Coordinates of C-alpha atoms and ligand atoms in Angstrom, one line a residue:
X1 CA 189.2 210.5 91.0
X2 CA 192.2 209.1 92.9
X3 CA 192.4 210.9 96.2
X4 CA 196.3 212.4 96.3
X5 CA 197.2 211.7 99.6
X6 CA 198.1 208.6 99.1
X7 CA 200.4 206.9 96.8
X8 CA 199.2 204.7 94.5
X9 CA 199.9 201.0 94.9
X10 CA 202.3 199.2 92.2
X11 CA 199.8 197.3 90.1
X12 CA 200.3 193.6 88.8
X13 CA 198.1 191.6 86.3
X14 CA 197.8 187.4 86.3
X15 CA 196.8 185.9 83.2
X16 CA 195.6 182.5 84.6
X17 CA 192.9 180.0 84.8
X18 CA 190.2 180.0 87.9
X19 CA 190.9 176.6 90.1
X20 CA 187.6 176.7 92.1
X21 CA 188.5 175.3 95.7
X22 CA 190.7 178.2 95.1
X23 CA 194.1 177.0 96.1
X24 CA 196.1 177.5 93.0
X25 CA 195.6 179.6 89.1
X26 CA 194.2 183.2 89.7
X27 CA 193.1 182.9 92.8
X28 CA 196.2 181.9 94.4
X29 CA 197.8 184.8 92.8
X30 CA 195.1 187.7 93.4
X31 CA 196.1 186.5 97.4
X32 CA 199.8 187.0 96.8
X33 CA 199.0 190.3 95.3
X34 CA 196.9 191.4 97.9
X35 CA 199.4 189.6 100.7
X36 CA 202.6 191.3 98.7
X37 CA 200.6 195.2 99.1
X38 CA 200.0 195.0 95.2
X39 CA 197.1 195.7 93.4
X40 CA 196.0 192.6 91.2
X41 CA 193.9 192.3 88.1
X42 CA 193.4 188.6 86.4
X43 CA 192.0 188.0 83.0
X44 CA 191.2 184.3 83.4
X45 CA 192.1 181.9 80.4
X46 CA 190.4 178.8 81.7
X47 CA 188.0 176.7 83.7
X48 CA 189.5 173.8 86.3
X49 CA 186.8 172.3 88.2
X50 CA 188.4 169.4 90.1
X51 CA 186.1 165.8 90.3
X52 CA 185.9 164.8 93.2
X53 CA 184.1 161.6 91.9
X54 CA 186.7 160.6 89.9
X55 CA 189.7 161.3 92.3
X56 CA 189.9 165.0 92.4
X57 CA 191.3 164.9 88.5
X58 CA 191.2 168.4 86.4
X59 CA 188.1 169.4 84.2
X60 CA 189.0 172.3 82.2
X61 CA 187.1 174.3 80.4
X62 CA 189.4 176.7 77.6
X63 CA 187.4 180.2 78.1
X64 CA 186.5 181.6 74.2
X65 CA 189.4 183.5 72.9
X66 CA 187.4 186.4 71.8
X67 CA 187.0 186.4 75.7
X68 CA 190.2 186.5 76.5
X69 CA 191.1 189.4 74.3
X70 CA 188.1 190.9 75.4
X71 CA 189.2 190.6 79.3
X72 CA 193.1 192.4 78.4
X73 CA 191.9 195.3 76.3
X74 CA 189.8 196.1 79.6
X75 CA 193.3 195.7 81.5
X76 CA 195.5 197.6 79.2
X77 CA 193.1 200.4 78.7
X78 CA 192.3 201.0 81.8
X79 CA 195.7 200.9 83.4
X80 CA 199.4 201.0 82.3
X81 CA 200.6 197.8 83.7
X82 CA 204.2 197.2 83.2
X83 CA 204.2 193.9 85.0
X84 CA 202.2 190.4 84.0
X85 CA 202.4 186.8 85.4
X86 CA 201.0 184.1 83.3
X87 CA 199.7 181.0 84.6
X88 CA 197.9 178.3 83.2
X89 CA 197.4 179.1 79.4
X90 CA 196.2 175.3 78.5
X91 CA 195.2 175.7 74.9
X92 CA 197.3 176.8 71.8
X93 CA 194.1 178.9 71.0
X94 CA 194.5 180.4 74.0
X95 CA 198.1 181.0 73.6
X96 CA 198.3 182.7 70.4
X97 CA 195.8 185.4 71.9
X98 CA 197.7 186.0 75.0
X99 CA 201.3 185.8 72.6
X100 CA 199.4 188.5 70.0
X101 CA 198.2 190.8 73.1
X102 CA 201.3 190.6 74.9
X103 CA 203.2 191.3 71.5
X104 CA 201.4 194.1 71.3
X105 CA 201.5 195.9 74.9
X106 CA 205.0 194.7 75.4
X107 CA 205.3 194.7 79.6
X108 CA 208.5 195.1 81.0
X109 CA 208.1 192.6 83.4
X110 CA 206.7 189.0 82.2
X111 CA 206.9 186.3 84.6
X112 CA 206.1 183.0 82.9
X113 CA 205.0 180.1 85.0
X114 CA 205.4 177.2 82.5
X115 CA 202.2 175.5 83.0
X116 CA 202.8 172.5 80.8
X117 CA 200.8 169.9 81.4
X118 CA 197.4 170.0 83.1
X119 CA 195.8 166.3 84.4
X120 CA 192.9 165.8 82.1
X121 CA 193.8 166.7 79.0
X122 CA 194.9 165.1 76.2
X123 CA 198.2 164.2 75.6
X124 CA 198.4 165.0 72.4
X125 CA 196.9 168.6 72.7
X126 CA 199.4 168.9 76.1
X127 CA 202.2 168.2 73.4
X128 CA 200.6 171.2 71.0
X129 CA 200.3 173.4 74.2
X130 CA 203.8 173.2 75.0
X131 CA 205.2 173.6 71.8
X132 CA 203.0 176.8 71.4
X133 CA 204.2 178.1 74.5
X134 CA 207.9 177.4 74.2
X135 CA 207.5 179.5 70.7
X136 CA 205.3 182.2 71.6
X137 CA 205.2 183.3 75.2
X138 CA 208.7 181.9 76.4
X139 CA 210.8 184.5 73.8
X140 CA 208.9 187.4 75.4
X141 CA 209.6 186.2 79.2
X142 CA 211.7 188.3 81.5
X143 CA 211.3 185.7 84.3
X144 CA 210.3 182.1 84.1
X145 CA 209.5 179.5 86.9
X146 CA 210.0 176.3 85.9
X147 CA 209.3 173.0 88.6
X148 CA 210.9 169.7 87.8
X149 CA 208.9 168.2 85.3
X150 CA 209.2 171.7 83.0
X151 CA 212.7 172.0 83.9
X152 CA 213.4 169.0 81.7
X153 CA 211.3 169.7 79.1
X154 CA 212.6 172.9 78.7
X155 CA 216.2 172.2 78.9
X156 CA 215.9 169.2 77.0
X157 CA 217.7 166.8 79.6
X158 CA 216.5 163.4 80.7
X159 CA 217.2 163.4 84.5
X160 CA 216.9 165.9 87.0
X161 CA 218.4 164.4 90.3
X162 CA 220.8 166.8 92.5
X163 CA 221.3 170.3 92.9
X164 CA 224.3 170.1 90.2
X165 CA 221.6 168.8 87.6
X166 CA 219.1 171.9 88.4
X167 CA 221.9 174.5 88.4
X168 CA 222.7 173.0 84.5
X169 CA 218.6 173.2 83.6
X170 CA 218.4 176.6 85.0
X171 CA 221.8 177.6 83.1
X172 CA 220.3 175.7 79.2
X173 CA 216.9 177.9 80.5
X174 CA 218.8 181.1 80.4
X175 CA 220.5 179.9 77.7
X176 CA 217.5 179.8 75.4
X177 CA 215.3 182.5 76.2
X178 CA 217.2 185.1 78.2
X179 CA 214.8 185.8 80.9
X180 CA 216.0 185.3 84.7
X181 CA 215.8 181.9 85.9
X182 CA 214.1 180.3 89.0
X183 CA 213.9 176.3 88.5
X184 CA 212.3 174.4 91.4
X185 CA 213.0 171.4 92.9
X186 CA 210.5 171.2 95.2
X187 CA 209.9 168.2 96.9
X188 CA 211.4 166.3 93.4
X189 CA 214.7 166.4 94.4
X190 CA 215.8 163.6 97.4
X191 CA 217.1 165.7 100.4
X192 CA 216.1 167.6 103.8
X193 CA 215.5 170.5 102.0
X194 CA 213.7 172.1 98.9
X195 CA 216.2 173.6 96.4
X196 CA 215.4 175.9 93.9
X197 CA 218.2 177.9 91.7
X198 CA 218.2 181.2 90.4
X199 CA 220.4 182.1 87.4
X200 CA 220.0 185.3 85.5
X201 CA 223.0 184.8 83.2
X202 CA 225.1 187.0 85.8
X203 CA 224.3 185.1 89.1
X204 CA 223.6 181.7 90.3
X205 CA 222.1 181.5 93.6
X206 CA 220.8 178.2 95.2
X207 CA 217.9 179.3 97.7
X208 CA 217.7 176.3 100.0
X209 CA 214.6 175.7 103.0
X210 CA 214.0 173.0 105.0
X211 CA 211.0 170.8 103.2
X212 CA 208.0 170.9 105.1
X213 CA 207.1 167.3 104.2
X214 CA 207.6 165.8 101.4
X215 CA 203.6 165.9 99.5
X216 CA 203.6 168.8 97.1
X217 CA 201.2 171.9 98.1
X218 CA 198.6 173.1 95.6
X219 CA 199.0 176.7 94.7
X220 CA 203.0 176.8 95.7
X221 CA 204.5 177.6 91.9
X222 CA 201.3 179.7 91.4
X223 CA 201.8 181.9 94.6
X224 CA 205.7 181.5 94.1
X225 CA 205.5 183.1 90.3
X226 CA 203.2 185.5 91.9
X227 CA 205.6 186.8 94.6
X228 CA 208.2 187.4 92.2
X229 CA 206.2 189.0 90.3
X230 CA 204.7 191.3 93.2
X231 CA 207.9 192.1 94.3
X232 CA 209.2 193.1 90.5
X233 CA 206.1 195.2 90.4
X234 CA 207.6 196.9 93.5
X235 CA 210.6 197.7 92.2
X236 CA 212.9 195.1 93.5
X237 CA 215.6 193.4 91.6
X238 CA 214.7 189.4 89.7
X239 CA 217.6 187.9 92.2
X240 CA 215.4 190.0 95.4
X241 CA 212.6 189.5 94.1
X242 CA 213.4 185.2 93.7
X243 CA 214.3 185.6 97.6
X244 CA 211.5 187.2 98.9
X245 CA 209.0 184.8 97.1
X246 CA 211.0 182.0 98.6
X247 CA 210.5 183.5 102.0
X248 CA 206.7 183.8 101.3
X249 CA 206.1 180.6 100.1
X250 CA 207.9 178.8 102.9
X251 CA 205.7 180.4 105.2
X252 CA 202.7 179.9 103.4
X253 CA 203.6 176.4 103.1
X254 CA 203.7 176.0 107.5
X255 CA 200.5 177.8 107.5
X256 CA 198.9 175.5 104.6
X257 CA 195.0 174.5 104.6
X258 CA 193.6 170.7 105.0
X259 CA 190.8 170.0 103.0
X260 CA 188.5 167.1 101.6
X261 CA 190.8 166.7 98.6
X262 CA 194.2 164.7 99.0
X263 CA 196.0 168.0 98.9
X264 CA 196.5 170.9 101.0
X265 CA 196.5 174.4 99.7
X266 CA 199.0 177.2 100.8
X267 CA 197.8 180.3 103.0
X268 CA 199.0 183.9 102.0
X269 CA 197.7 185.4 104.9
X270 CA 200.7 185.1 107.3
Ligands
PXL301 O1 199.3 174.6 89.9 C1 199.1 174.6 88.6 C2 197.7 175.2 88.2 C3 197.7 176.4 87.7 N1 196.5 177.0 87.3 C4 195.3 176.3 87.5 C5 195.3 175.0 88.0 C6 196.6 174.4 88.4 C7 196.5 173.1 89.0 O2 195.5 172.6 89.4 O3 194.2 174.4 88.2 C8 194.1 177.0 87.0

């Protein structure tokens, strides 16, 4: 029994994969929720183990769909959650259970984080996996997050190479799905800082940081996806909520974590 005295905290779900060294997928996300004062569930689609013997590339392991499903009708039955990010999806098996249970529960919120292409798989099954996801998660999107590379892809353009060119992906974005847009340009685009633009068919808002170097962070668009969605779950608006995540991930970024692997991870404890 809930005790009354307190209220209840807004409550978020992540449908991602596990990375183990933990800084990006569902872990990254489960921090963000916890840093953002949200409560966070995950229901883990996949495996990445990196290799550190073969230059820290992705082995993925797809979890059994059954698995999946199995994992959300936990979720769904045991809360009403009106708020979902998904991560890395990686498989159209996987995708067509996540599409059918999200069909069905219909959250409010969705907050896509375009995965497209994970190192270490095929690209021939990447190509499948993004074709699946453009057809059957994107329509149901309120919110979608995508970096450079997924920029292109999903506004069909060739070159992304000044702040002009990501206000016209995150525009053909809108265009095609609907959902508020925040495409990243990270350390992609040349520059002092790191440009990302929001555009929910209303507003277009270039949120602009000094970079912090120029090697991207593992678990930035995780914990970025994750902060909007934390904040949406709060109640704020997509354009405050795009803000805030900015904000979080800046400072993450200062506070980030060396390790043995040629990548540092972001902190979500500051
Ligand atoms: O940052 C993309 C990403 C998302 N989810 C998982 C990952 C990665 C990159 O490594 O492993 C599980």
């Amino acid at each position: 029994m809930a005790d009354t005295h307190m209220p209840p905290p807004p409550l978020a779900l992540t449908i991602a994969g596990s990375e183990a060294t933990g800084g990006a997928g569902a872990q990254a996300d489960l921090r963000t929720f916890q840093a953002s004062g949200v409560f966070g569930l995950a229901a883990l689609t996949c495996i990445v183990s990196f290799d550190p013997k073969a230059d820290w590339g992705h082995r993925f392991v797809p979890v059994d769909p059954q698995v999946i499903a199995d994992q959300l009708e936990a979720e769904f039955a045991c809360y009403d959650i009106d708020t979902v990010k998904i991560g890395m999806l990686g498989t159209p098996a996987t995708i067509d259970v996540v599409a059918r249970e999200l069909r069905e529960h219909r959250p409010e919120r969705l907050v896509l984080d375009p995965v497209l292409i994970c190192k270490g798989q095929e690209p021939g099954a990447a190509l499948d996996t993004d074709n699946a996801l453009k057809e059957n998660v994107l329509p149901l999107a309120t919110f979608v997050t995508p970096n450079h590379f997924e920029s292109l892809s999903l506004a069909g353009m060739d070159t992304i190479e000044s702040v002009g060119d990501l206000e016209t992906a995150a525009r053909r974005i809108h265009e095609t799905c609907g959902a508020a847009v925040l495409a990243k340009g990270g350390v992609r685009l040349a520059g002092p800082d790191a440009v990302d633009v929001f555009y929910d068919g209303t507003t277009l808002e270039v949120l602009s940081e000094p970079k912090i170097g120029e090697v991207a962070v593992s678990g930035a668009g995780c914990s970025l996806a994750a902060a909007i969605t934390a904040e949406l779950a709060k109640g704020q608006s997509p354009l405050e909520a795009a803000r805030a995540a900015k904000q979080f991930v800046t400072a993450g970024i200062r506070a980030r974590l060396a390790s043995n692997a040629p990548f540092d991870a972001m902190w979500q404890g500051v």
